[in-house]
């Protein structure tokens, strides 16, 4: 493999509020939502709440504040379902603290890599000239945690 030119490397530090990257991303997301609501019939009866990088706070805390605010509104349906996607460990605690009866967390299954035994086996297969077909890697798997079930236990 060749080392990529530094101009081709993405600097993940730019995923920080206030950077040029985040300002441009925020503008593009606002336009995308506006465009979809104008042109896509499946979006036209939706309420979209966009809280971009210019609004202080971490995403999950802004979402929880939104849920708390909704609960205070007259006519709030206590059977409303909330589904939150994310890998942050504190999401479970935030969801439990919401006391919402219908709250789910959706996340990708985390793969911590091959076990030592699997690595040794793969190495043995390489020595024997057997190559693994990496294109047969299973699709991403997801987990759905129903907070109400967790709360029961």
Short mmCIF file of C-alpha atoms in Angstrom, two decimals:
data_model
loop_
_atom_site.label_atom_id
_atom_site.label_comp_id
_atom_site.label_asym_id
_atom_site.label_seq_id
_atom_site.Cartn_x
_atom_site.Cartn_y
_atom_site.Cartn_z
CA UNK A 1 0.00 0.00 0.00
CA UNK A 2 1.11 3.53 -0.64
CA UNK A 3 0.83 6.29 1.91
CA UNK A 4 -1.82 8.82 0.81
CA UNK A 5 -0.84 12.41 0.08
CA UNK A 6 -1.55 14.64 3.10
CA UNK A 7 -4.02 16.67 1.03
CA UNK A 8 -6.13 13.49 0.65
CA UNK A 9 -6.23 12.66 4.37
CA UNK A 10 -9.38 13.71 6.24
CA UNK A 11 -8.64 15.43 9.55
CA UNK A 12 -11.31 14.26 12.01
CA UNK A 13 -10.53 17.29 14.22
CA UNK A 14 -12.65 19.34 11.83
CA UNK A 15 -15.75 17.53 13.16
CA UNK A 16 -15.96 20.15 15.89
CA UNK A 17 -18.52 22.95 16.30
CA UNK A 18 -17.38 26.23 14.80
CA UNK A 19 -15.06 24.80 12.14
CA UNK A 20 -15.53 25.63 8.47
CA UNK A 21 -16.34 21.97 7.80
CA UNK A 22 -19.18 21.94 10.35
CA UNK A 23 -20.60 25.24 9.07
CA UNK A 24 -20.70 23.89 5.51
CA UNK A 25 -22.12 20.54 6.68
CA UNK A 26 -24.82 22.33 8.68
CA UNK A 27 -25.80 24.44 5.66
CA UNK A 28 -25.98 21.34 3.44
CA UNK A 29 -28.11 19.45 5.97
CA UNK A 30 -30.52 22.39 6.30
CA UNK A 31 -30.84 22.55 2.52
CA UNK A 32 -31.33 18.76 2.30
CA UNK A 33 -34.19 18.87 4.83
CA UNK A 34 -35.78 21.86 3.07
CA UNK A 35 -35.44 20.16 -0.33
CA UNK A 36 -36.92 16.85 0.89
CA UNK A 37 -39.85 18.59 2.55
CA UNK A 38 -40.60 20.48 -0.68
CA UNK A 39 -40.16 17.60 -3.13
CA UNK A 40 -40.72 14.30 -1.31
CA UNK A 41 -44.32 13.51 -0.38
CA UNK A 42 -43.20 11.12 2.37
CA UNK A 43 -41.52 14.06 4.16
CA UNK A 44 -44.39 16.53 3.86
CA UNK A 45 -46.32 15.43 6.95
CA UNK A 46 -43.20 15.18 9.11
CA UNK A 47 -41.94 17.62 11.67
CA UNK A 48 -38.17 17.95 11.33
CA UNK A 49 -36.21 19.47 14.19
CA UNK A 50 -32.67 20.42 13.23
CA UNK A 51 -30.32 21.46 16.01
CA UNK A 52 -27.00 22.08 14.33
CA UNK A 53 -23.52 22.89 15.51
CA UNK A 54 -24.48 26.50 16.25
CA UNK A 55 -26.73 25.31 19.12
CA UNK A 56 -24.61 24.45 22.19
CA UNK A 57 -24.67 20.95 23.64
CA UNK A 58 -23.98 17.34 22.74
CA UNK A 59 -26.44 15.75 20.36
CA UNK A 60 -27.89 13.21 22.77
CA UNK A 61 -28.45 15.88 25.44
CA UNK A 62 -30.20 18.13 22.93
CA UNK A 63 -32.46 15.22 21.96
CA UNK A 64 -33.28 14.47 25.59
CA UNK A 65 -34.10 18.16 26.16
CA UNK A 66 -36.44 17.99 23.16
CA UNK A 67 -38.20 14.94 24.67
CA UNK A 68 -38.54 16.67 28.07
CA UNK A 69 -40.00 19.76 26.35
CA UNK A 70 -42.46 17.60 24.38
CA UNK A 71 -43.65 15.94 27.59
CA UNK A 72 -44.60 19.37 28.97
CA UNK A 73 -46.76 20.27 25.95
CA UNK A 74 -50.54 20.09 26.35
CA UNK A 75 -51.96 17.00 24.71
CA UNK A 76 -48.67 15.08 24.78
CA UNK A 77 -49.35 11.44 23.94
CA UNK A 78 -47.73 9.37 26.70
CA UNK A 79 -47.64 6.44 24.27
CA UNK A 80 -45.30 8.30 21.91
CA UNK A 81 -42.36 6.11 20.92
CA UNK A 82 -38.79 7.38 20.89
CA UNK A 83 -36.02 5.59 19.02
CA UNK A 84 -32.51 6.94 19.37
CA UNK A 85 -29.52 5.77 17.35
CA UNK A 86 -26.00 5.97 18.73
CA UNK A 87 -23.07 4.09 20.20
CA UNK A 88 -22.48 6.32 23.26
CA UNK A 89 -22.65 4.33 26.49
CA UNK A 90 -24.48 7.12 28.34
CA UNK A 91 -27.51 6.76 26.06
CA UNK A 92 -28.81 3.88 28.19
CA UNK A 93 -28.68 6.02 31.34
CA UNK A 94 -30.27 9.00 29.58
CA UNK A 95 -33.08 6.81 28.23
CA UNK A 96 -33.71 5.28 31.66
CA UNK A 97 -33.78 8.74 33.25
CA UNK A 98 -36.43 9.90 30.77
CA UNK A 99 -39.05 7.61 32.37
CA UNK A 100 -40.63 7.29 28.93
CA UNK A 101 -42.52 3.97 28.61
CA UNK A 102 -41.72 3.51 24.91
CA UNK A 103 -38.03 4.22 24.36
CA UNK A 104 -35.66 2.19 22.21
CA UNK A 105 -31.96 2.49 21.51
CA UNK A 106 -30.74 1.37 18.13
CA UNK A 107 -27.05 0.73 17.58
CA UNK A 108 -24.61 -1.15 15.43
CA UNK A 109 -23.22 -4.31 16.92
CA UNK A 110 -19.66 -3.53 17.97
CA UNK A 111 -17.00 -5.91 16.66
CA UNK A 112 -13.86 -5.85 18.76
CA UNK A 113 -11.88 -7.78 16.17
CA UNK A 114 -10.77 -11.37 15.92
CA UNK A 115 -9.95 -13.42 18.97
CA UNK A 116 -6.38 -14.59 19.46
CA UNK A 117 -7.42 -18.10 18.45
CA UNK A 118 -9.04 -16.85 15.21
CA UNK A 119 -5.92 -14.84 14.37
CA UNK A 120 -3.72 -17.91 14.90
CA UNK A 121 -6.03 -20.01 12.73
CA UNK A 122 -5.98 -17.40 9.96
CA UNK A 123 -2.18 -17.31 10.14
CA UNK A 124 -2.03 -21.13 9.83
CA UNK A 125 -4.33 -21.00 6.80
CA UNK A 126 -2.09 -18.39 5.17
CA UNK A 127 0.94 -20.64 5.73
CA UNK A 128 -0.95 -23.46 3.99
CA UNK A 129 -1.75 -21.15 1.08
CA UNK A 130 -5.45 -20.83 1.87
CA UNK A 131 -6.74 -17.31 1.32
CA UNK A 132 -9.95 -16.08 2.89
CA UNK A 133 -12.50 -14.31 0.74
CA UNK A 134 -13.07 -11.04 2.63
CA UNK A 135 -15.91 -10.12 0.25
CA UNK A 136 -18.05 -12.66 2.12
CA UNK A 137 -17.95 -10.55 5.29
CA UNK A 138 -21.41 -10.51 6.90
CA UNK A 139 -23.48 -7.35 6.62
CA UNK A 140 -23.53 -4.93 9.54
CA UNK A 141 -25.69 -6.17 12.37
CA UNK A 142 -27.75 -3.95 14.60
CA UNK A 143 -29.06 -4.20 18.13
CA UNK A 144 -32.32 -2.75 19.41
CA UNK A 145 -32.63 -2.27 23.16
CA UNK A 146 -36.14 -1.71 24.50
CA UNK A 147 -35.60 0.41 27.60
CA UNK A 148 -38.92 -0.75 29.12
CA UNK A 149 -37.64 -4.34 29.18
CA UNK A 150 -34.34 -3.25 30.75
CA UNK A 151 -36.29 -1.24 33.34
CA UNK A 152 -38.22 -4.39 34.37
CA UNK A 153 -35.01 -6.17 35.33
#
